[in-house]
């Protein structure tokens, strides 16, 4: 639809029709039109300077030409026929054939265009090769048609590509013949010539004022007037004469305006108005008023310049030479400021030139006015009105317009003229930037024309009016109004097209709310209609039963063409609703519900126009932007539409491409559909450890300025490196926001920087539920060349379209979710804070890969650990040989060096793993920190080398926990049985803890002594009760590590070398053959001996023989059986239990440790002789020592083997009861207990104390419950005792810490008797308590609690019956 | 009678829209009406206002609705739509109303949990619309 906004300037322009003759070549024709439009204005006279303006049109509306007498500018004064010859048109024949249909469509719809047109098209569609005769015929036909109807004055025929036009019967004067458009330099001159000749004729008409003196001047009539008025008037009357003269004056004024003399025209109009008013010739009076107003506007405003400025983006005005432009520029600058004052958009040179050229034209007009002033006739009404300073006020101009409108209103046939006049009137406000008034003026008047009851205009015209309105609003910046009217125009347009197809009901819907008469209310009706226009009645309005692709295929071509016309208009309304192409923040600019509807209409019109790609794009846009606003049904429907549309397409739609719709000049931008699926938290994943290269810079070995720098370690940069031809990953979190399953195909990374081969993924995502969490996936790919690689985005096929998204669209999402995002991002990407670098990774050149092959079985232990762990099982104390092959798998690159590092538990004595064919050497002797390495040199491509080693079944207990293996190790060695909790014999609890452990050198006589490092003991100190938990369980999993650091034989830039590490983790399960599972200390035969009962387990599948004790007793153990071995062990006389306590009294922690270490050594040495148990498996001829390290590790154990200071022995009812069994008594049965108290206390003073009994329940969980009321004592409750000290009789006895040999203490003792009975049944425990006397003599030694060895008696009290 | 209040940020995104309880089509009409008033609003706002008057007066009317505008010094746009058929509401009332809206808005953005540029949830503003409906 053409949207020519009527302006006052129209009155000053001479219409020239340009028309193709013969075969069409739209391209040539358009270029020709463009060239013509540059010669719109020509100067026709120097003194006075006058400029005429031409208006080149391609079609003329005969309905309006009819008003040519009323308003001269409506006439077509000139005609240019353009005949494109075969020569130049041959290449565009196909194009023309194709575009024929396109061009025919609108014209056939528009039945109001000149009738010749269809005739012509019929003619020239038949013969392609139009002979000169045909062209001549056509030319003549158009010419004669125009001469009769439109007042044609002169014409030209332009031949392009015709070799010889001389035999053409067209007058040579009218022929402009060129070889092609490119060679037609003379065209402009020819056309100027045409304009001049028209000008001369119009000028002659202007100056012909002979009618003033005629007796009966001719009366110009409109055809419509003739119908109504003819014969009713008295032609001889004076009134009629005045009318005729008025009309003729009006015509003269029109010509004056056309020939560039607006001020003269103003005068003539004034005269005409005078006459016409008196003769009450209202139509012509209205026209005269309009002409007057237009002339006044032509003086006051420079509309030509404005129009040119608007067109400036399209072409330059090249009618003036640069000199001229420069000439006028300065003048224009200030004159514009005074007279026009509306030219503020001179931002660049181009526009400036245009404005200047326009200003030049305007200035010419002004000069004319000034000239006129000099020759001004005295009969002018407004003599004092100067064109520059005191021109008419806008109010005056408007008043004229309003008068014109009032008069026009009476003539229904002139309603289009009226409408144009109204628009012109509104432009007065526009020129003064009174946009609100403009809007009001237009709004108040438009309703009349758009009202449904106004049938003089068909809907096509109404649509055009709407388009004009839209155009005006666009110019004044009311973009929402623009959209409104554009859509209204579309509605009118469609209303015509589909009137048959529309159903009755739909029609009613539209008309239901019709409000008549009131112009304002008509607007409401329009609004209603507009609302109706919304989905879904909009859809039914299209006669669209279904939205799918099927429907589209069935759509008539007319429908498509209509859509093709409507679509661009609708599309361009989108910004008016705040819909922007950049979809990231599109939803923020307007009401969403309206936006969705507007988008939907655009989509529908695209569908109808058969712009499938555009339709898909719009649907995707809706989904991407408005999905959160959709309810499930709407989302489902949109998705269904999309699916059907996509299915109907035979190729994949790509959202990343611009869609260019040639005919409408719309270019749809690419869309990034980041919502489906929603990807977030991109992060580059480090290569797995065995593939991660370490970059060794050449300088790293060189001397540093600083001897030590805290930053030294950071030379090992934390940058992520990828390696060429090595599978690399980017982790991303993905979420499907749709309420249904989503299939994503070919999801692949997009990168730039260096070659990258992405591995496409296929995902099937579950439907969205409120508690859906984004799933983490890995996008894979192989870098194929070294360099800096930047991950720019991803592409995928989703919902049937190809979607390409930039990571930048997604990354804001990533940064906001960063805190909650995966710790992977935080942990692995130190550059996460720096945008940009976040997705850039350095790809190193291809590196060789070392593969390890081993004879041991390998299996992955954990999921993240890609390196398989080799497993081996060995018996404790045995040696097994194994080997590892290192293979360079790379076909071309040599591995320069391989450094082998063995990480294993540090032990005293033989190592767990020992290399047999290589030697571990410390690379750098200066530093003790450097771990010893074995080095292999120059491993050629494909070469295998063997590394032999043997595994020695060390006593697992003998490991000093090294920090490297840390926490894991501690968990592993947690013993299955904890003696301290399991013991069911009584141990006087030690409150002192510092004595727990100490460093003990590995005794050479046994291979099985544990040494704890300081860490462990400190830990034990702190945590009281479970301090012995670190005692290793006999037989356990040990881990060791072969680390092969290999450097490729490649030197990178600046001498950089690349190192990779291959690891062979070994899990060695050492199965001890015979182990201690449990042990107890029981009182021995005498106070100075103890029975150590050791449960020895045979873990093997074979019989084992044990040899123990001093007299070499033998015992056999079945496979997997437990054997209890009682070993009589004398108490160690060298150490007193008191000495442990004393050792902890030292202030220095180190001193304490040293003291305890001393004590321990002496105890160890003593006990080791007695507790040695040898094992032998005769079948395998293996033998060894049962590891008792676990026992010896316990200070608690050791302390029990010390002769206690005070020992108490019990006899129940006269029987010594060393057994563990409960003594069964009945309630009320008297129990007699005799306690024999001995002492090895050395000193001068005897110890006073008292013995009492304590009765309690052992609750079994370590706590006890005192039950003194359950027991009735017969006799004394407590008995005082005197524990006499032993005088040292023999000085040769080893005296240490005031202790004497236990043998001497045996016969010194006191006996205490108690008798009691139990009142209640249950298991009761009774223990003697050696208490302090009430009166303490000074100087008496104090007994520590752990210095007293007391037995606990256990009674099972049963009822009488039992 | 007041039909709806709308608040828009300087660069257009709607911050607040509340209308009296009505069916969806009427609400859409109101939204559209508010939206189409913006053209005039922009025009009035950009034309020079020598007096520091925040109230912009009547913007737009049809036979159902009438809209008034108010522009704060921070370029926040307030629009109120009233029933055009009801002549009781005077311009003075609207000035008072806008003052209250301004207060409500100021209170709403003082909320430390409110992020500028996001839709406003304000009980005070809601009450303003709801109370007027009677």
mmCIF file of N, CA and C in Angstrom, chain A residues 567-665:
data_model
loop_
_atom_site.group_PDB
_atom_site.id
_atom_site.type_symbol
_atom_site.label_atom_id
_atom_site.label_comp_id
_atom_site.label_asym_id
_atom_site.label_seq_id
_atom_site.Cartn_x
_atom_site.Cartn_y
_atom_site.Cartn_z
ATOM 1 N N UNK A 567 1.802 -8.519 5.922
ATOM 2 C CA UNK A 567 2.838 -8.930 6.847
ATOM 3 C C UNK A 567 3.850 -7.836 7.180
ATOM 4 N N UNK A 568 4.423 -7.191 6.137
ATOM 5 C CA UNK A 568 5.414 -6.165 6.496
ATOM 6 C C UNK A 568 4.816 -5.048 7.329
ATOM 7 N N UNK A 569 3.576 -4.714 7.062
ATOM 8 C CA UNK A 569 2.958 -3.638 7.843
ATOM 9 C C UNK A 569 2.831 -4.071 9.289
ATOM 10 N N UNK A 570 2.341 -5.298 9.450
ATOM 11 C CA UNK A 570 2.167 -5.783 10.814
ATOM 12 C C UNK A 570 3.513 -5.913 11.498
ATOM 13 N N UNK A 571 4.475 -6.405 10.737
ATOM 14 C CA UNK A 571 5.790 -6.593 11.355
ATOM 15 C C UNK A 571 6.340 -5.264 11.842
ATOM 16 N N UNK A 572 6.103 -4.252 11.052
ATOM 17 C CA UNK A 572 6.674 -2.959 11.436
ATOM 18 C C UNK A 572 5.930 -2.318 12.598
ATOM 19 N N UNK A 573 4.761 -2.857 12.931
ATOM 20 C CA UNK A 573 4.076 -2.301 14.100
ATOM 21 C C UNK A 573 4.729 -2.777 15.395
ATOM 22 N N UNK A 574 5.529 -3.800 15.302
ATOM 23 C CA UNK A 574 6.011 -4.429 16.533
ATOM 24 C C UNK A 574 6.741 -3.475 17.469
ATOM 25 N N UNK A 575 7.638 -2.630 16.961
ATOM 26 C CA UNK A 575 8.305 -1.721 17.913
ATOM 27 C C UNK A 575 7.322 -0.852 18.673
ATOM 28 N N UNK A 576 6.184 -0.591 18.072
ATOM 29 C CA UNK A 576 5.167 0.205 18.737
ATOM 30 C C UNK A 576 4.607 -0.474 19.971
ATOM 31 N N UNK A 577 4.767 -1.763 20.033
ATOM 32 C CA UNK A 577 4.310 -2.471 21.219
ATOM 33 C C UNK A 577 5.465 -2.778 22.151
ATOM 34 N N UNK A 578 6.572 -2.166 21.878
ATOM 35 C CA UNK A 578 7.723 -2.394 22.745
ATOM 36 C C UNK A 578 8.406 -3.707 22.464
ATOM 37 N N UNK A 579 8.132 -4.290 21.314
ATOM 38 C CA UNK A 579 8.801 -5.542 20.983
ATOM 39 C C UNK A 579 10.069 -5.210 20.210
ATOM 40 N N UNK A 580 11.161 -5.660 20.716
ATOM 41 C CA UNK A 580 12.416 -5.338 20.065
ATOM 42 C C UNK A 580 13.056 -6.628 19.581
ATOM 43 N N UNK A 581 13.945 -6.463 18.662
ATOM 44 C CA UNK A 581 14.567 -7.642 18.066
ATOM 45 C C UNK A 581 15.480 -8.341 19.051
ATOM 46 N N UNK A 582 16.111 -7.549 19.873
ATOM 47 C CA UNK A 582 16.987 -8.146 20.860
ATOM 48 C C UNK A 582 16.123 -8.752 21.942
ATOM 49 N N UNK A 583 16.087 -10.046 21.969
ATOM 50 C CA UNK A 583 15.064 -10.671 22.790
ATOM 51 C C UNK A 583 15.467 -10.773 24.252
ATOM 52 N N UNK A 584 16.649 -10.330 24.597
ATOM 53 C CA UNK A 584 17.053 -10.560 25.980
ATOM 54 C C UNK A 584 16.187 -9.778 26.949
ATOM 55 N N UNK A 585 15.861 -8.535 26.578
ATOM 56 C CA UNK A 585 15.031 -7.776 27.508
ATOM 57 C C UNK A 585 13.776 -7.264 26.806
ATOM 58 N N UNK A 586 13.295 -8.086 25.884
ATOM 59 C CA UNK A 586 12.176 -7.629 25.076
ATOM 60 C C UNK A 586 10.920 -7.434 25.907
ATOM 61 N N UNK A 587 10.726 -8.328 26.830
ATOM 62 C CA UNK A 587 9.447 -8.318 27.542
ATOM 63 C C UNK A 587 9.307 -7.118 28.459
ATOM 64 N N UNK A 588 10.348 -6.326 28.559
ATOM 65 C CA UNK A 588 10.291 -5.264 29.545
ATOM 66 C C UNK A 588 9.668 -3.979 29.010
ATOM 67 N N UNK A 589 9.423 -3.917 27.744
ATOM 68 C CA UNK A 589 9.075 -2.623 27.193
ATOM 69 C C UNK A 589 7.609 -2.388 26.966
ATOM 70 N N UNK A 590 6.770 -3.226 27.400
ATOM 71 C CA UNK A 590 5.364 -2.972 27.180
ATOM 72 C C UNK A 590 4.520 -4.045 27.819
ATOM 73 N N UNK A 591 3.223 -3.877 27.690
ATOM 74 C CA UNK A 591 2.332 -4.878 28.273
ATOM 75 C C UNK A 591 2.485 -6.201 27.547
ATOM 76 N N UNK A 592 2.744 -7.220 28.307
ATOM 77 C CA UNK A 592 3.119 -8.493 27.705
ATOM 78 C C UNK A 592 1.958 -9.119 26.948
ATOM 79 N N UNK A 593 0.775 -9.022 27.522
ATOM 80 C CA UNK A 593 -0.334 -9.710 26.864
ATOM 81 C C UNK A 593 -0.586 -9.121 25.481
ATOM 82 N N UNK A 594 -0.452 -7.831 25.388
ATOM 83 C CA UNK A 594 -0.633 -7.185 24.089
ATOM 84 C C UNK A 594 0.488 -7.599 23.148
ATOM 85 N N UNK A 595 1.667 -7.656 23.689
ATOM 86 C CA UNK A 595 2.809 -8.042 22.852
ATOM 87 C C UNK A 595 2.623 -9.436 22.288
ATOM 88 N N UNK A 596 2.167 -10.330 23.145
ATOM 89 C CA UNK A 596 1.993 -11.702 22.683
ATOM 90 C C UNK A 596 0.981 -11.728 21.542
ATOM 91 N N UNK A 597 -0.093 -10.997 21.718
ATOM 92 C CA UNK A 597 -1.104 -11.007 20.674
ATOM 93 C C UNK A 597 -0.570 -10.396 19.388
ATOM 94 N N UNK A 598 0.137 -9.314 19.526
ATOM 95 C CA UNK A 598 0.703 -8.677 18.333
ATOM 96 C C UNK A 598 1.654 -9.626 17.628
ATOM 97 N N UNK A 599 2.468 -10.296 18.411
ATOM 98 C CA UNK A 599 3.405 -11.249 17.817
ATOM 99 C C UNK A 599 2.645 -12.358 17.104
ATOM 100 N N UNK A 600 1.561 -12.767 17.737
ATOM 101 C CA UNK A 600 0.819 -13.873 17.152
ATOM 102 C C UNK A 600 0.223 -13.467 15.819
ATOM 103 N N UNK A 601 -0.245 -12.246 15.734
ATOM 104 C CA UNK A 601 -0.784 -11.777 14.472
ATOM 105 C C UNK A 601 0.287 -11.727 13.398
ATOM 106 N N UNK A 602 1.439 -11.258 13.802
ATOM 107 C CA UNK A 602 2.525 -11.196 12.827
ATOM 108 C C UNK A 602 2.849 -12.595 12.342
ATOM 109 N N UNK A 603 2.842 -13.514 13.293
ATOM 110 C CA UNK A 603 3.118 -14.899 12.915
ATOM 111 C C UNK A 603 2.061 -15.397 11.942
ATOM 112 N N UNK A 604 0.788 -15.097 12.248
ATOM 113 C CA UNK A 604 -0.287 -15.581 11.384
ATOM 114 C C UNK A 604 -0.173 -14.975 9.992
ATOM 115 N N UNK A 605 0.147 -13.688 9.955
ATOM 116 C CA UNK A 605 0.216 -13.082 8.631
ATOM 117 C C UNK A 605 1.407 -13.628 7.859
ATOM 118 N N UNK A 606 2.469 -13.934 8.580
ATOM 119 C CA UNK A 606 3.617 -14.540 7.903
ATOM 120 C C UNK A 606 3.224 -15.894 7.346
ATOM 121 N N UNK A 607 2.424 -16.591 8.134
ATOM 122 C CA UNK A 607 1.968 -17.911 7.701
ATOM 123 C C UNK A 607 1.119 -17.782 6.447
ATOM 124 N N UNK A 608 0.224 -16.823 6.477
ATOM 125 C CA UNK A 608 -0.650 -16.634 5.335
ATOM 126 C C UNK A 608 0.130 -16.154 4.120
ATOM 127 N N UNK A 609 1.154 -15.418 4.372
ATOM 128 C CA UNK A 609 1.953 -14.911 3.271
ATOM 129 C C UNK A 609 2.896 -15.973 2.742
ATOM 130 N N UNK A 610 2.841 -17.132 3.383
ATOM 131 C CA UNK A 610 3.720 -18.231 3.012
ATOM 132 C C UNK A 610 5.189 -17.916 3.268
ATOM 133 N N UNK A 611 5.426 -17.025 4.191
ATOM 134 C CA UNK A 611 6.808 -16.784 4.637
ATOM 135 C C UNK A 611 7.075 -17.765 5.771
ATOM 136 N N UNK A 612 7.331 -19.001 5.362
ATOM 137 C CA UNK A 612 7.412 -20.048 6.379
ATOM 138 C C UNK A 612 8.540 -19.789 7.373
ATOM 139 N N UNK A 613 9.657 -19.385 6.821
ATOM 140 C CA UNK A 613 10.807 -19.173 7.706
ATOM 141 C C UNK A 613 10.507 -18.066 8.708
ATOM 142 N N UNK A 614 9.873 -17.035 8.201
ATOM 143 C CA UNK A 614 9.547 -15.927 9.098
ATOM 144 C C UNK A 614 8.565 -16.387 10.155
ATOM 145 N N UNK A 615 7.605 -17.206 9.740
ATOM 146 C CA UNK A 615 6.620 -17.694 10.709
ATOM 147 C C UNK A 615 7.303 -18.503 11.797
ATOM 148 N N UNK A 616 8.220 -19.356 11.375
ATOM 149 C CA UNK A 616 8.945 -20.163 12.359
ATOM 150 C C UNK A 616 9.740 -19.255 13.284
ATOM 151 N N UNK A 617 10.357 -18.275 12.688
ATOM 152 C CA UNK A 617 11.173 -17.368 13.495
ATOM 153 C C UNK A 617 10.311 -16.651 14.532
ATOM 154 N N UNK A 618 9.138 -16.233 14.105
ATOM 155 C CA UNK A 618 8.280 -15.517 15.046
ATOM 156 C C UNK A 618 7.799 -16.434 16.161
ATOM 157 N N UNK A 619 7.478 -17.656 15.801
ATOM 158 C CA UNK A 619 7.034 -18.596 16.835
ATOM 159 C C UNK A 619 8.149 -18.837 17.844
ATOM 160 N N UNK A 620 9.339 -19.001 17.319
ATOM 161 C CA UNK A 620 10.474 -19.245 18.219
ATOM 162 C C UNK A 620 10.696 -18.029 19.107
ATOM 163 N N UNK A 621 10.522 -16.880 18.519
ATOM 164 C CA UNK A 621 10.694 -15.658 19.295
ATOM 165 C C UNK A 621 9.684 -15.617 20.436
ATOM 166 N N UNK A 622 8.458 -15.961 20.102
ATOM 167 C CA UNK A 622 7.427 -15.961 21.142
ATOM 168 C C UNK A 622 7.786 -16.927 22.246
ATOM 169 N N UNK A 623 8.236 -18.105 21.847
ATOM 170 C CA UNK A 623 8.578 -19.095 22.863
ATOM 171 C C UNK A 623 9.747 -18.612 23.714
ATOM 172 N N UNK A 624 10.719 -18.051 23.056
ATOM 173 C CA UNK A 624 11.918 -17.632 23.779
ATOM 174 C C UNK A 624 11.597 -16.498 24.748
ATOM 175 N N UNK A 625 10.807 -15.546 24.284
ATOM 176 C CA UNK A 625 10.625 -14.342 25.092
ATOM 177 C C UNK A 625 9.445 -14.469 26.043
ATOM 178 N N UNK A 626 8.373 -15.027 25.546
ATOM 179 C CA UNK A 626 7.152 -14.964 26.351
ATOM 180 C C UNK A 626 6.803 -16.273 27.022
ATOM 181 N N UNK A 627 7.688 -17.230 26.937
ATOM 182 C CA UNK A 627 7.340 -18.524 27.510
ATOM 183 C C UNK A 627 6.910 -18.431 28.969
ATOM 184 N N UNK A 628 7.582 -17.642 29.799
ATOM 185 C CA UNK A 628 7.135 -17.585 31.193
ATOM 186 C C UNK A 628 5.734 -17.040 31.345
ATOM 187 N N UNK A 629 5.258 -16.299 30.348
ATOM 188 C CA UNK A 629 3.927 -15.724 30.452
ATOM 189 C C UNK A 629 2.850 -16.706 29.996
ATOM 190 N N UNK A 630 3.262 -17.712 29.270
ATOM 191 C CA UNK A 630 2.281 -18.662 28.739
ATOM 192 C C UNK A 630 1.795 -19.585 29.848
ATOM 193 N N UNK A 631 0.515 -19.919 29.777
ATOM 194 C CA UNK A 631 0.102 -21.041 30.597
ATOM 195 C C UNK A 631 0.366 -22.301 29.782
ATOM 196 N N UNK A 632 0.108 -23.430 30.405
ATOM 197 C CA UNK A 632 0.482 -24.689 29.756
ATOM 198 C C UNK A 632 -0.217 -24.862 28.417
ATOM 199 N N UNK A 633 -1.488 -24.493 28.385
ATOM 200 C CA UNK A 633 -2.251 -24.710 27.154
ATOM 201 C C UNK A 633 -1.686 -23.868 26.020
ATOM 202 N N UNK A 634 -1.413 -22.607 26.327
ATOM 203 C CA UNK A 634 -0.892 -21.723 25.290
ATOM 204 C C UNK A 634 0.478 -22.199 24.829
ATOM 205 N N UNK A 635 1.290 -22.619 25.776
ATOM 206 C CA UNK A 635 2.624 -23.098 25.406
ATOM 207 C C UNK A 635 2.503 -24.332 24.526
ATOM 208 N N UNK A 636 1.590 -25.207 24.916
ATOM 209 C CA UNK A 636 1.391 -26.437 24.156
ATOM 210 C C UNK A 636 0.947 -26.115 22.740
ATOM 211 N N UNK A 637 0.048 -25.174 22.639
ATOM 212 C CA UNK A 637 -0.489 -24.816 21.336
ATOM 213 C C UNK A 637 0.612 -24.211 20.464
ATOM 214 N N UNK A 638 1.366 -23.326 21.046
ATOM 215 C CA UNK A 638 2.444 -22.718 20.287
ATOM 216 C C UNK A 638 3.447 -23.774 19.836
ATOM 217 N N UNK A 639 3.724 -24.695 20.735
ATOM 218 C CA UNK A 639 4.676 -25.737 20.374
ATOM 219 C C UNK A 639 4.119 -26.626 19.275
ATOM 220 N N UNK A 640 2.827 -26.902 19.354
ATOM 221 C CA UNK A 640 2.209 -27.709 18.307
ATOM 222 C C UNK A 640 2.291 -26.987 16.965
ATOM 223 N N UNK A 641 1.989 -25.706 17.002
ATOM 224 C CA UNK A 641 2.077 -24.910 15.767
ATOM 225 C C UNK A 641 3.479 -25.012 15.183
ATOM 226 N N UNK A 642 4.418 -24.840 16.060
ATOM 227 C CA UNK A 642 5.813 -24.850 15.601
ATOM 228 C C UNK A 642 6.150 -26.202 15.006
ATOM 229 N N UNK A 643 5.677 -27.246 15.682
ATOM 230 C CA UNK A 643 6.011 -28.584 15.220
ATOM 231 C C UNK A 643 5.422 -28.820 13.834
ATOM 232 N N UNK A 644 4.168 -28.437 13.666
ATOM 233 C CA UNK A 644 3.530 -28.660 12.377
ATOM 234 C C UNK A 644 4.215 -27.858 11.277
ATOM 235 N N UNK A 645 4.560 -26.656 11.656
ATOM 236 C CA UNK A 645 5.204 -25.777 10.690
ATOM 237 C C UNK A 645 6.561 -26.333 10.285
ATOM 238 N N UNK A 646 7.265 -26.814 11.281
ATOM 239 C CA UNK A 646 8.606 -27.329 11.014
ATOM 240 C C UNK A 646 8.517 -28.604 10.200
ATOM 241 N N UNK A 647 7.506 -29.411 10.523
ATOM 242 C CA UNK A 647 7.364 -30.667 9.783
ATOM 243 C C UNK A 647 7.057 -30.403 8.322
ATOM 244 N N UNK A 648 6.361 -29.313 8.058
ATOM 245 C CA UNK A 648 5.995 -29.039 6.675
ATOM 246 C C UNK A 648 7.185 -28.557 5.866
ATOM 247 N N UNK A 649 8.222 -28.164 6.556
ATOM 248 C CA UNK A 649 9.401 -27.683 5.841
ATOM 249 C C UNK A 649 10.288 -28.886 5.513
ATOM 250 N N UNK A 650 10.889 -28.854 4.346
ATOM 251 C CA UNK A 650 11.736 -30.000 4.011
ATOM 252 C C UNK A 650 13.180 -29.775 4.415
ATOM 253 N N UNK A 651 13.500 -28.596 4.861
ATOM 254 C CA UNK A 651 14.862 -28.431 5.363
ATOM 255 C C UNK A 651 14.809 -27.811 6.742
ATOM 256 N N UNK A 652 15.917 -27.960 7.419
ATOM 257 C CA UNK A 652 15.972 -27.509 8.802
ATOM 258 C C UNK A 652 16.051 -25.988 8.836
ATOM 259 N N UNK A 653 15.198 -25.398 9.624
ATOM 260 C CA UNK A 653 15.240 -23.943 9.783
ATOM 261 C C UNK A 653 16.385 -23.585 10.714
ATOM 262 N N UNK A 654 17.140 -22.606 10.306
ATOM 263 C CA UNK A 654 18.253 -22.195 11.163
ATOM 264 C C UNK A 654 17.952 -20.831 11.757
ATOM 265 N N UNK A 655 17.969 -20.777 13.073
ATOM 266 C CA UNK A 655 17.645 -19.517 13.749
ATOM 267 C C UNK A 655 18.783 -18.513 13.666
ATOM 268 N N UNK A 656 19.952 -18.994 13.247
ATOM 269 C CA UNK A 656 21.111 -18.107 13.275
ATOM 270 C C UNK A 656 21.208 -17.245 12.030
ATOM 271 N N UNK A 657 20.355 -17.519 11.044
ATOM 272 C CA UNK A 657 20.482 -16.772 9.799
ATOM 273 C C UNK A 657 19.516 -15.605 9.768
ATOM 274 N N UNK A 658 19.936 -14.575 9.115
ATOM 275 C CA UNK A 658 19.015 -13.483 8.848
ATOM 276 C C UNK A 658 18.014 -13.964 7.818
ATOM 277 N N UNK A 659 16.784 -13.580 8.005
ATOM 278 C CA UNK A 659 15.791 -13.877 6.980
ATOM 279 C C UNK A 659 15.503 -12.570 6.270
ATOM 280 N N UNK A 660 15.746 -12.594 4.989
ATOM 281 C CA UNK A 660 15.530 -11.353 4.259
ATOM 282 C C UNK A 660 14.326 -11.541 3.355
ATOM 283 N N UNK A 661 13.334 -10.700 3.552
ATOM 284 C CA UNK A 661 12.143 -10.755 2.714
ATOM 285 C C UNK A 661 12.276 -9.629 1.704
ATOM 286 N N UNK A 662 12.645 -10.017 0.499
ATOM 287 C CA UNK A 662 13.066 -9.025 -0.482
ATOM 288 C C UNK A 662 11.984 -8.007 -0.796
ATOM 289 N N UNK A 663 10.767 -8.536 -0.964
ATOM 290 C CA UNK A 663 9.743 -7.645 -1.493
ATOM 291 C C UNK A 663 9.378 -6.544 -0.511
ATOM 292 N N UNK A 664 9.505 -6.855 0.765
ATOM 293 C CA UNK A 664 9.114 -5.836 1.726
ATOM 294 C C UNK A 664 10.312 -5.174 2.376
ATOM 295 N N UNK A 665 11.483 -5.657 2.043
ATOM 296 C CA UNK A 665 12.683 -5.043 2.601
ATOM 297 C C UNK A 665 12.864 -5.315 4.076
#
